[in-house]
């Protein structure tokens, strides 16, 4: 293993965007790294051994399209994790830390659930017929389930005292990933300083400022838990960089991970960077639709694309453009694209990078407007952008003012605070549980 070997972890890889990201990683890596001395290992997670085997077969088939010498430079490592189970995340983290992986260059936090019960059909048909671009990109007709919670985190009778609830959508989309990244931190921090490990949050273009409610952090009372968790991802990723308001929490999160008894030490070379992507709109199984409805939805997204929506990717492969690019790009490439997109190097913070497409299906990665943050938190007006007008932007959106950005950072700091509190509480519970288990297995039963 040399510094020419890259390691990328993708969660939720057996379908939709996760599978699209792995396929695209293969293609883009082989197109951009021609040297036989360079290799890529894709560590991918699914929820069962069967799904892992099926995904491996699909990826091997995709890789077989490339010429033989190229193929030998891409490797796959299937892993299992259930993101609504902190013990499962802990087990995967322990396994990877104890493995021969020298470092992880990037993680794509892709897995997720919608938590929807269905659609409001009347509203869906009305909005499809009257505003196809807006309707497919910012749907107002999904029906969210309220109060979904995970299964208990510990086996019956094994947790001391009352175990607090964990929101299922919150845990699958945000908190599970948050804990996974924290526990895997030694692998990210082992990346060389000139190319630090990349934590790539994958959120959604739908997330808006009204979706996150600090008083309902786990979205247990919300009928828009999905959008809430996606907004939380935006807040976490965009305020992680160079913000005094979050610096303490980010530092604590990135530097205080336990060793998890891996016995394998790795050098601390760098601190990871936080990046943000979204896949635009794609037809996947995240929402369960009868096949004919699914096909109508697909046609609706194609129509949105032909009417000029830059986010109507339709396929998962196109939707995977932004996360794949971020995972493989060097810091200099990302900076260059940032300058190209924003027209100058005149300050401002990070961007939300979206997978975009033109009417002919040509794929690209573009900066996306974020409510309250704008393009990069600098107050740069949206009208300066390539698409101009309202294409690619939610109806009624306005440019983020200085006050909006200040409010966004304040809310980002609140999210970081709450996530850190929750992390520490759950870590303490898990440590007590593990200590108890270890005493039992050593024959010391607590009386
Ligand atoms: N499709 C879109 O237009 C769109 C738009 C914006 C954002 N996104 C985001 O893209 C990501 C992928 O979604 P998708 O559209 O590709 O949907 P998908 O095809 O349903 O894929 C979701 C993946 O996440 C896995 N997953 C779900 N819950 C999990 C859990 N508790 N633990 C571990 N893995 C879990 C699923 O595994 P199983 O197969 O075992 O369930 C599956 O591999 C999501 O974060 C979604 O929010 C999608």
Short mmCIF file of C-alpha atoms and ligand atoms in Angstrom, two decimals:
data_model
loop_
_atom_site.label_atom_id
_atom_site.label_comp_id
_atom_site.label_asym_id
_atom_site.label_seq_id
_atom_site.Cartn_x
_atom_site.Cartn_y
_atom_site.Cartn_z
CA UNK A 1 0.00 0.00 0.00
CA UNK A 2 1.35 3.40 -1.00
CA UNK A 3 0.01 6.95 -1.08
CA UNK A 4 -1.04 6.14 -4.63
CA UNK A 5 -3.72 3.85 -3.22
CA UNK A 6 -7.04 5.53 -2.61
CA UNK A 7 -9.77 4.25 -0.29
CA UNK A 8 -13.34 5.48 -0.50
CA UNK A 9 -16.22 4.29 1.70
CA UNK A 10 -19.79 4.54 0.36
CA UNK A 11 -22.81 3.78 2.57
CA UNK A 12 -26.06 2.34 1.20
CA UNK A 13 -24.41 0.93 -1.90
CA UNK A 14 -26.86 -1.79 -2.95
CA UNK A 15 -29.27 0.45 -4.82
CA UNK A 16 -29.96 3.87 -6.27
CA UNK A 17 -27.38 6.58 -5.72
CA UNK A 18 -25.04 4.43 -3.62
CA UNK A 19 -24.68 1.91 -6.44
CA UNK A 20 -24.50 4.77 -8.97
CA UNK A 21 -21.70 6.38 -6.94
CA UNK A 22 -19.66 3.14 -6.81
CA UNK A 23 -20.06 2.62 -10.59
CA UNK A 24 -19.14 6.21 -11.30
CA UNK A 25 -16.15 6.02 -8.95
CA UNK A 26 -14.83 3.10 -11.01
CA UNK A 27 -15.27 4.94 -14.33
CA UNK A 28 -13.96 8.30 -13.21
CA UNK A 29 -11.04 6.86 -11.29
CA UNK A 30 -9.88 4.77 -14.26
CA UNK A 31 -10.35 7.71 -16.64
CA UNK A 32 -8.30 10.06 -14.48
CA UNK A 33 -5.66 7.74 -13.01
CA UNK A 34 -3.88 5.98 -15.84
CA UNK A 35 -0.78 4.82 -14.00
CA UNK A 36 -0.62 1.12 -13.22
CA UNK A 37 0.80 2.06 -9.85
CA UNK A 38 -2.44 3.73 -8.76
CA UNK A 39 -5.30 1.78 -7.24
CA UNK A 40 -8.72 2.47 -5.81
CA UNK A 41 -10.46 0.42 -3.13
CA UNK A 42 -14.19 1.00 -2.75
CA UNK A 43 -15.35 -0.06 0.69
CA UNK A 44 -19.12 -0.25 0.38
CA UNK A 45 -21.80 -0.95 2.94
CA UNK A 46 -25.15 -2.71 2.68
CA UNK A 47 -27.53 -4.05 5.33
CA UNK A 48 -27.02 -7.79 4.76
CA UNK A 49 -24.50 -10.30 3.46
CA UNK A 50 -26.84 -11.17 0.57
CA UNK A 51 -27.15 -7.51 -0.48
CA UNK A 52 -23.37 -7.20 -0.16
CA UNK A 53 -22.82 -10.22 -2.46
CA UNK A 54 -25.34 -8.93 -5.04
CA UNK A 55 -23.73 -5.49 -5.00
CA UNK A 56 -20.27 -6.97 -5.36
CA UNK A 57 -21.48 -8.96 -8.40
CA UNK A 58 -23.02 -5.82 -9.93
CA UNK A 59 -19.81 -3.84 -9.39
CA UNK A 60 -17.61 -6.61 -10.80
CA UNK A 61 -19.86 -6.64 -13.87
CA UNK A 62 -19.55 -2.87 -14.22
CA UNK A 63 -15.78 -3.06 -13.83
CA UNK A 64 -15.59 -5.78 -16.51
CA UNK A 65 -16.54 -3.13 -19.10
CA UNK A 66 -13.08 -1.69 -18.69
CA UNK A 67 -10.01 -3.17 -20.35
CA UNK A 68 -8.24 -5.91 -18.46
CA UNK A 69 -5.12 -4.06 -17.13
CA UNK A 70 -7.34 -1.25 -15.79
CA UNK A 71 -9.55 -3.66 -13.92
CA UNK A 72 -6.72 -4.83 -11.72
CA UNK A 73 -6.49 -1.36 -10.21
CA UNK A 74 -9.96 -1.27 -8.65
CA UNK A 75 -10.83 -3.40 -5.63
CA UNK A 76 -14.02 -3.84 -3.65
CA UNK A 77 -14.54 -4.46 0.03
CA UNK A 78 -18.14 -5.27 1.06
CA UNK A 79 -19.17 -4.44 4.62
CA UNK A 80 -22.45 -4.50 6.52
CA UNK A 81 -23.91 -1.81 8.69
CA UNK A 82 -27.35 -0.90 9.97
CA UNK A 83 -27.28 2.84 10.57
CA UNK A 84 -30.19 2.82 13.00
CA UNK A 85 -28.19 0.54 15.32
CA UNK A 86 -25.31 2.24 17.12
CA UNK A 87 -23.89 -1.16 18.09
CA UNK A 88 -23.80 -2.18 14.42
CA UNK A 89 -22.00 1.08 13.55
CA UNK A 90 -19.59 0.47 16.43
CA UNK A 91 -18.89 -3.07 15.18
CA UNK A 92 -18.16 -1.88 11.64
CA UNK A 93 -15.93 0.91 12.95
CA UNK A 94 -14.00 -1.54 15.11
CA UNK A 95 -13.59 -3.94 12.19
CA UNK A 96 -12.29 -1.25 9.83
CA UNK A 97 -9.96 0.21 12.45
CA UNK A 98 -8.47 -3.22 13.09
CA UNK A 99 -8.11 -3.93 9.38
CA UNK A 100 -5.17 -3.30 7.09
CA UNK A 101 -6.74 -0.12 5.67
CA UNK A 102 -3.99 2.51 5.96
CA UNK A 103 -6.43 5.43 5.74
CA UNK A 104 -9.76 6.48 4.24
CA UNK A 105 -9.53 9.25 1.66
CA UNK A 106 -13.25 9.87 1.57
CA UNK A 107 -16.57 8.69 2.89
CA UNK A 108 -19.80 9.32 0.97
CA UNK A 109 -22.62 9.52 3.53
CA UNK A 110 -25.25 8.32 1.11
CA UNK A 111 -27.56 5.81 2.83
CA UNK A 112 -30.92 7.15 3.83
CA UNK A 113 -34.66 6.72 4.15
CA UNK A 114 -37.60 8.98 3.39
CA UNK A 115 -40.02 7.95 6.11
CA UNK A 116 -42.96 8.69 3.84
CA UNK A 117 -46.31 6.90 3.84
CA UNK A 118 -47.26 7.91 0.29
CA UNK A 119 -48.31 10.90 -1.77
CA UNK A 120 -51.12 13.42 -1.76
CA UNK A 121 -52.29 12.52 -5.25
CA UNK A 122 -54.49 15.55 -5.90
CA UNK A 123 -51.66 17.93 -5.02
CA UNK A 124 -49.18 15.82 -7.01
CA UNK A 125 -51.28 15.94 -10.20
CA UNK A 126 -52.09 19.65 -9.77
CA UNK A 127 -48.46 20.65 -9.31
CA UNK A 128 -47.22 18.35 -12.11
CA UNK A 129 -49.65 19.98 -14.54
CA UNK A 130 -49.00 23.57 -13.49
CA UNK A 131 -45.28 23.75 -12.61
CA UNK A 132 -43.39 20.70 -13.73
CA UNK A 133 -39.87 21.93 -12.86
CA UNK A 134 -40.77 23.05 -9.36
CA UNK A 135 -43.05 20.10 -8.77
CA UNK A 136 -40.41 17.45 -9.47
CA UNK A 137 -37.58 19.31 -7.72
CA UNK A 138 -39.34 20.67 -4.63
CA UNK A 139 -42.35 18.36 -4.19
CA UNK A 140 -45.10 19.55 -1.89
CA UNK A 141 -47.11 16.32 -2.04
CA UNK A 142 -45.09 13.75 -0.03
CA UNK A 143 -46.79 12.50 3.12
CA UNK A 144 -44.30 12.07 5.96
CA UNK A 145 -44.84 9.65 8.84
CA UNK A 146 -44.61 11.22 12.29
CA UNK A 147 -42.80 9.72 15.30
CA UNK A 148 -40.80 6.89 13.67
CA UNK A 149 -38.25 5.54 16.16
CA UNK A 150 -35.45 2.99 15.92
CA UNK A 151 -35.55 -0.40 17.60
CA UNK A 152 -34.02 -0.32 21.11
CA UNK A 153 -30.25 0.06 20.88
CA UNK A 154 -29.49 -2.64 23.48
CA UNK A 155 -30.87 -6.18 23.85
CA UNK A 156 -33.85 -6.43 26.26
CA UNK A 157 -32.77 -6.13 29.91
CA UNK A 158 -29.22 -5.18 28.93
CA UNK A 159 -29.36 -1.40 29.19
CA UNK A 160 -29.19 0.13 32.62
CA UNK A 161 -32.24 2.25 33.26
CA UNK A 162 -34.47 3.90 30.72
CA UNK A 163 -33.17 4.04 27.15
CA UNK A 164 -34.11 7.29 25.36
CA UNK A 165 -35.80 7.14 21.97
CA UNK A 166 -33.87 7.74 18.80
CA UNK A 167 -35.70 9.06 15.74
CA UNK A 168 -35.45 6.52 12.92
CA UNK A 169 -35.14 8.96 10.02
CA UNK A 170 -32.76 11.09 12.11
CA UNK A 171 -30.59 8.07 12.90
CA UNK A 172 -30.58 6.52 9.41
CA UNK A 173 -29.87 9.80 7.61
CA UNK A 174 -27.80 11.84 10.03
CA UNK A 175 -26.90 10.55 13.49
CA UNK A 176 -25.77 7.07 12.39
CA UNK A 177 -23.43 8.64 9.84
CA UNK A 178 -22.28 11.20 12.40
CA UNK A 179 -21.25 8.43 14.80
CA UNK A 180 -19.66 6.32 12.05
CA UNK A 181 -17.47 9.23 10.94
CA UNK A 182 -16.47 9.99 14.52
CA UNK A 183 -15.45 6.41 15.28
CA UNK A 184 -13.57 6.09 12.00
CA UNK A 185 -11.70 9.37 12.57
CA UNK A 186 -8.25 7.69 12.96
CA UNK A 187 -8.59 6.47 9.36
CA UNK A 188 -9.41 9.96 8.03
CA UNK A 189 -6.73 11.60 10.12
CA UNK A 190 -4.11 9.25 8.70
CA UNK A 191 -4.49 10.91 5.28
CA UNK A 192 -1.55 13.08 4.23
CA UNK A 193 -1.79 16.81 5.01
CA UNK A 194 -1.75 17.78 1.31
CA UNK A 195 -4.81 15.61 0.68
CA UNK A 196 -6.89 15.38 3.88
CA UNK A 197 -9.69 12.88 4.40
CA UNK A 198 -13.04 14.03 3.02
CA UNK A 199 -16.35 13.67 4.86
CA UNK A 200 -18.97 14.06 2.14
CA UNK A 201 -22.50 14.68 3.36
CA UNK A 202 -25.09 13.81 0.74
CA UNK A 203 -28.22 15.86 1.34
CA UNK A 204 -30.98 17.09 -0.91
CA UNK A 205 -31.91 20.12 -2.94
CA UNK A 206 -35.25 20.05 -1.13
CA UNK A 207 -33.89 21.02 2.30
CA UNK A 208 -35.10 24.50 3.20
CA UNK A 209 -34.70 26.83 6.16
CA UNK A 210 -38.14 26.06 7.60
CA UNK A 211 -37.42 22.33 7.73
CA UNK A 212 -35.04 22.27 10.71
CA UNK A 213 -36.66 22.79 14.12
CA UNK A 214 -34.10 23.02 16.95
CA UNK A 215 -36.73 22.20 19.58
CA UNK A 216 -37.44 18.90 17.79
CA UNK A 217 -33.85 17.99 16.96
CA UNK A 218 -34.61 14.34 16.10
CA UNK A 219 -37.71 15.31 14.09
CA UNK A 220 -39.90 13.06 16.24
CA UNK A 221 -42.90 15.39 15.98
CA UNK A 222 -42.35 16.48 12.39
CA UNK A 223 -44.13 15.24 9.26
CA UNK A 224 -41.08 16.36 7.28
CA UNK A 225 -38.42 14.38 9.15
CA UNK A 226 -36.57 13.62 5.90
CA UNK A 227 -36.21 17.26 4.90
CA UNK A 228 -35.34 18.18 8.51
CA UNK A 229 -32.43 15.71 8.53
CA UNK A 230 -31.22 16.90 5.15
CA UNK A 231 -31.23 20.52 6.29
CA UNK A 232 -29.28 19.38 9.33
CA UNK A 233 -26.65 17.87 6.99
CA UNK A 234 -26.38 21.23 5.17
CA UNK A 235 -25.96 23.08 8.48
CA UNK A 236 -23.35 20.62 9.77
CA UNK A 237 -21.24 20.58 6.61
CA UNK A 238 -21.36 24.27 5.68
CA UNK A 239 -20.59 25.56 9.17
CA UNK A 240 -17.79 23.08 9.91
CA UNK A 241 -15.18 25.19 8.14
CA UNK A 242 -13.47 28.28 9.60
CA UNK A 243 -16.33 29.25 11.91
CA UNK A 244 -15.42 30.38 15.44
CA UNK A 245 -18.99 29.48 16.49
CA UNK A 246 -18.47 25.78 15.71
CA UNK A 247 -14.69 25.45 16.06
CA UNK A 248 -14.73 23.95 19.56
CA UNK A 249 -17.34 21.30 18.74
CA UNK A 250 -15.75 20.41 15.39
CA UNK A 251 -12.36 20.05 17.07
CA UNK A 252 -13.83 17.85 19.80
CA UNK A 253 -15.66 15.73 17.21
CA UNK A 254 -12.62 15.24 14.99
CA UNK A 255 -9.96 14.72 17.63
CA UNK A 256 -11.57 12.88 20.53
CA UNK A 257 -12.48 9.52 18.99
CA UNK A 258 -11.86 6.50 21.21
CA UNK A 259 -9.35 3.88 20.08
CA UNK A 260 -12.05 1.16 20.12
CA UNK A 261 -9.33 -1.25 21.12
CA UNK A 262 -8.21 -1.84 17.55
CA UNK A 263 -4.60 -2.41 18.52
CA UNK A 264 -3.54 -0.89 15.20
CA UNK A 265 -2.03 2.54 15.39
CA UNK A 266 -2.01 4.98 12.52
CA UNK A 267 -0.16 8.27 12.20
CA UNK A 268 -2.10 11.48 12.75
CA UNK A 269 -1.29 13.45 9.62
CA UNK A 270 -4.20 15.84 9.09
CA UNK A 271 -7.69 16.92 10.06
CA UNK A 272 -10.52 15.91 7.73
CA UNK A 273 -12.52 18.35 5.62
CA UNK A 274 -16.31 18.47 5.43
CA UNK A 275 -17.93 18.69 2.01
CA UNK A 276 -21.53 18.87 0.88
CA UNK A 277 -23.22 17.33 -2.14
CA UNK A 278 -26.71 16.61 -3.42
CA UNK A 279 -27.80 14.37 -6.29
CA UNK A 280 -30.51 16.56 -7.82
CA UNK A 281 -33.58 14.47 -8.56
CA UNK A 282 -33.37 10.81 -9.59
CA UNK A 283 -35.82 7.93 -9.79
CA UNK A 284 -34.80 5.39 -7.16
CA UNK A 285 -36.50 3.12 -4.65
CA UNK A 286 -36.34 5.70 -1.84
CA UNK A 287 -40.03 6.24 -2.41
CA UNK A 288 -42.09 3.18 -3.05
CA UNK A 289 -44.40 3.69 -6.04
CA UNK A 290 -46.46 1.26 -8.11
CA UNK A 291 -44.48 0.63 -11.34
CA UNK A 292 -46.76 2.60 -13.64
CA UNK A 293 -46.66 5.58 -11.27
CA UNK A 294 -42.89 5.19 -11.07
CA UNK A 295 -42.69 5.39 -14.89
CA UNK A 296 -44.95 8.50 -14.91
CA UNK A 297 -42.66 10.07 -12.30
CA UNK A 298 -39.63 9.26 -14.46
CA UNK A 299 -41.33 10.88 -17.47
CA UNK A 300 -42.16 13.90 -15.29
CA UNK A 301 -38.48 14.34 -14.40
CA UNK A 302 -37.48 14.03 -18.08
CA UNK A 303 -40.05 16.73 -18.91
CA UNK A 304 -38.61 18.94 -16.15
CA UNK A 305 -35.17 18.45 -17.70
CA UNK A 306 -36.42 19.36 -21.19
CA UNK A 307 -38.11 22.44 -19.71
CA UNK A 308 -34.73 23.47 -18.37
CA UNK A 309 -34.38 22.10 -14.83
CA UNK A 310 -30.64 21.62 -14.25
CA UNK A 311 -31.32 19.15 -11.41
CA UNK A 312 -33.47 16.63 -13.32
CA UNK A 313 -30.84 13.88 -13.45
CA UNK A 314 -33.32 10.99 -13.65
CA UNK A 315 -30.68 8.24 -13.34
CA UNK A 316 -28.65 7.43 -10.27
CA UNK A 317 -25.47 7.42 -12.35
CA UNK A 318 -26.00 11.07 -13.31
CA UNK A 319 -27.14 11.90 -9.78
CA UNK A 320 -23.88 10.48 -8.43
CA UNK A 321 -21.78 13.11 -10.26
CA UNK A 322 -21.23 15.52 -7.37
CA UNK A 323 -20.41 13.00 -4.63
CA UNK A 324 -18.09 11.08 -6.97
CA UNK A 325 -16.30 14.22 -8.09
CA UNK A 326 -15.80 15.38 -4.49
CA UNK A 327 -14.53 11.93 -3.45
CA UNK A 328 -11.84 11.83 -6.16
CA UNK A 329 -10.93 15.50 -6.66
CA UNK A 330 -7.79 16.95 -5.13
CA UNK A 331 -8.13 20.01 -2.84
CA UNK A 332 -6.66 22.10 -5.70
CA UNK A 333 -9.30 20.78 -8.15
CA UNK A 334 -12.09 21.64 -5.71
CA UNK A 335 -10.68 25.11 -5.12
CA UNK A 336 -10.33 25.67 -8.88
CA UNK A 337 -13.94 24.67 -9.49
CA UNK A 338 -15.03 26.89 -6.60
CA UNK A 339 -13.25 29.86 -8.20
CA UNK A 340 -14.64 29.00 -11.64
CA UNK A 341 -18.18 28.74 -10.23
CA UNK A 342 -18.08 31.88 -8.13
CA UNK A 343 -16.04 34.00 -10.49
CA UNK A 344 -13.34 35.09 -8.04
CA UNK A 345 -11.37 34.16 -4.97
CA UNK A 346 -12.84 36.97 -2.94
CA UNK A 347 -13.69 35.17 0.27
CA UNK A 348 -16.76 33.33 1.34
CA UNK A 349 -17.10 29.80 2.56
CA UNK A 350 -17.87 26.36 1.23
CA UNK A 351 -20.56 25.45 -1.31
CA UNK A 352 -23.21 22.83 -1.73
CA UNK A 353 -22.20 20.93 -4.86
CA UNK A 354 -25.08 19.53 -6.88
CA UNK A 355 -25.24 16.97 -9.68
CA UNK A 356 -26.67 18.77 -12.66
CA UNK A 357 -27.60 17.94 -16.20
CA UNK A 358 -28.42 19.84 -19.41
CA UNK A 359 -31.31 19.12 -21.77
CA UNK A 360 -29.18 16.56 -23.65
CA UNK A 361 -28.21 14.68 -20.52
CA UNK A 362 -24.66 16.03 -20.21
CA UNK A 363 -23.60 15.68 -16.61
CA UNK A 364 -21.91 18.39 -14.56
CA UNK A 365 -21.35 19.54 -10.98
CA UNK A 366 -22.70 22.94 -9.99
CA UNK A 367 -22.88 25.19 -6.99
CA UNK A 368 -26.36 25.20 -5.45
CA UNK A 369 -28.25 27.97 -3.71
CA UNK A 370 -28.84 27.16 -0.02
CA UNK A 371 -31.56 29.05 1.85
CA UNK A 372 -29.93 31.39 4.37
CA UNK A 373 -26.41 30.64 3.11
CA UNK A 374 -26.70 31.48 -0.57
CA UNK A 375 -23.96 30.20 -2.87
CA UNK A 376 -21.05 30.35 -0.41
CA UNK A 377 -22.11 32.45 2.55
CA UNK A 378 -20.63 35.59 1.01
CA UNK A 379 -23.84 37.32 -0.07
CA UNK A 380 -22.99 36.75 -3.75
CA UNK A 381 -26.28 37.16 -5.61
CA UNK A 382 -27.79 34.20 -7.37
CA UNK A 383 -28.43 36.16 -10.57
CA UNK A 384 -24.69 36.16 -11.26
CA UNK A 385 -24.83 32.45 -11.90
CA UNK A 386 -24.79 30.60 -15.19
CA UNK A 387 -28.47 29.70 -15.18
CA UNK A 388 -29.75 33.17 -14.30
CA UNK A 389 -33.45 33.76 -13.81
CA UNK A 390 -35.28 31.15 -11.83
CA UNK A 391 -34.06 27.93 -13.43
CA UNK A 392 -32.48 25.75 -10.80
CA UNK A 393 -33.93 27.78 -7.96
CA UNK A 394 -37.03 27.28 -5.85
CA UNK A 395 -39.79 29.77 -6.58
CA UNK A 396 -39.78 32.57 -4.04
CA UNK A 397 -36.12 32.11 -3.03
CA UNK A 398 -34.19 35.26 -2.21
CA UNK A 399 -30.49 35.96 -1.94
CA UNK A 400 -29.07 35.37 1.52
CA UNK A 401 -28.32 38.63 3.31
CA UNK A 402 -25.55 39.12 5.86
CA UNK A 403 -28.14 38.64 8.63
CA UNK A 404 -29.38 35.42 7.01
CA UNK A 405 -25.84 34.04 6.90
CA UNK A 406 -25.27 35.02 10.54
CA UNK A 407 -28.50 33.22 11.47
CA UNK A 408 -27.46 30.16 9.42
CA UNK A 409 -24.15 29.99 11.31
CA UNK A 410 -25.93 30.36 14.65
CA UNK A 411 -28.24 27.51 13.75
CA UNK A 412 -25.30 25.44 12.48
CA UNK A 413 -23.57 25.93 15.84
CA UNK A 414 -26.74 24.81 17.62
CA UNK A 415 -26.85 21.65 15.51
CA UNK A 416 -23.19 20.93 16.25
CA UNK A 417 -23.83 21.48 19.99
CA UNK A 418 -26.82 19.15 20.06
CA UNK A 419 -25.08 16.47 18.00
CA UNK A 420 -22.05 16.54 20.28
CA UNK A 421 -24.19 16.28 23.41
CA UNK A 422 -26.08 13.35 21.93
CA UNK A 423 -22.87 11.68 20.78
CA UNK A 424 -21.30 11.89 24.22
CA UNK A 425 -24.45 10.59 25.93
CA UNK A 426 -24.75 7.59 23.62
CA UNK A 427 -21.03 6.88 23.75
CA UNK A 428 -21.20 6.78 27.55
CA UNK A 429 -24.17 4.36 27.43
CA UNK A 430 -22.42 2.12 24.90
CA UNK A 431 -19.20 2.11 26.91
CA UNK A 432 -21.09 1.06 30.06
CA UNK A 433 -22.86 -1.67 28.10
CA UNK A 434 -19.60 -2.94 26.62
CA UNK A 435 -17.88 -2.90 30.01
CA UNK A 436 -20.77 -4.95 31.44
CA UNK A 437 -20.56 -7.42 28.54
CA UNK A 438 -16.85 -7.77 28.99
CA UNK A 439 -17.23 -8.44 32.75
CA UNK A 440 -19.82 -11.10 32.00
CA UNK A 441 -17.65 -12.82 29.45
CA UNK A 442 -14.81 -12.82 32.00
CA UNK A 443 -17.13 -14.49 34.51
CA UNK A 444 -17.63 -11.40 36.72
CA UNK A 445 -21.39 -11.01 37.05
CA UNK A 446 -22.56 -7.78 38.68
CA UNK A 447 -24.68 -8.40 41.77
N1 LIG B 1 -33.42 9.87 -5.26
C1 LIG B 1 -33.35 11.18 -5.19
O1 LIG B 1 -33.87 11.91 -6.05
C2 LIG B 1 -32.63 11.84 -4.05
C3 LIG B 1 -32.66 13.23 -3.96
C4 LIG B 1 -31.99 13.85 -2.94
C5 LIG B 1 -31.27 13.10 -2.03
N2 LIG B 1 -31.25 11.76 -2.13
C6 LIG B 1 -30.46 11.02 -1.11
O2 LIG B 1 -29.66 10.03 -1.71
C7 LIG B 1 -29.42 8.99 -0.78
C8 LIG B 1 -29.68 7.64 -1.45
O3 LIG B 1 -31.04 7.56 -1.79
P1 LIG B 1 -31.59 6.78 -3.05
O4 LIG B 1 -32.52 7.70 -3.73
O5 LIG B 1 -30.48 6.17 -3.80
O6 LIG B 1 -32.50 5.69 -2.33
P2 LIG B 1 -32.40 4.10 -2.25
O7 LIG B 1 -32.25 3.50 -3.60
O8 LIG B 1 -33.57 3.69 -1.43
O9 LIG B 1 -31.06 3.84 -1.46
C9 LIG B 1 -30.96 4.03 -0.08
C10 LIG B 1 -29.82 3.20 0.43
O10 LIG B 1 -29.67 3.45 1.82
C11 LIG B 1 -29.71 2.19 2.52
N3 LIG B 1 -30.28 2.37 3.85
C12 LIG B 1 -31.51 2.83 4.17
N4 LIG B 1 -31.66 2.81 5.49
C13 LIG B 1 -30.52 2.32 6.02
C14 LIG B 1 -30.09 2.04 7.34
N5 LIG B 1 -30.88 2.24 8.39
N6 LIG B 1 -28.87 1.53 7.51
C15 LIG B 1 -28.05 1.30 6.48
N7 LIG B 1 -28.41 1.54 5.20
C16 LIG B 1 -29.63 2.04 4.98
C17 LIG B 1 -30.60 1.32 1.66
O11 LIG B 1 -30.42 -0.03 2.01
P3 LIG B 1 -31.65 -1.09 1.83
O12 LIG B 1 -31.72 -1.41 0.38
O13 LIG B 1 -31.24 -2.23 2.69
O14 LIG B 1 -32.89 -0.41 2.32
C18 LIG B 1 -30.08 1.68 0.29
O15 LIG B 1 -28.87 1.04 0.04
C19 LIG B 1 -30.35 9.26 0.41
O16 LIG B 1 -29.60 9.83 1.45
C20 LIG B 1 -31.33 10.27 -0.15
O17 LIG B 1 -31.80 11.12 0.85
C21 LIG B 1 -31.92 11.10 -3.12
#
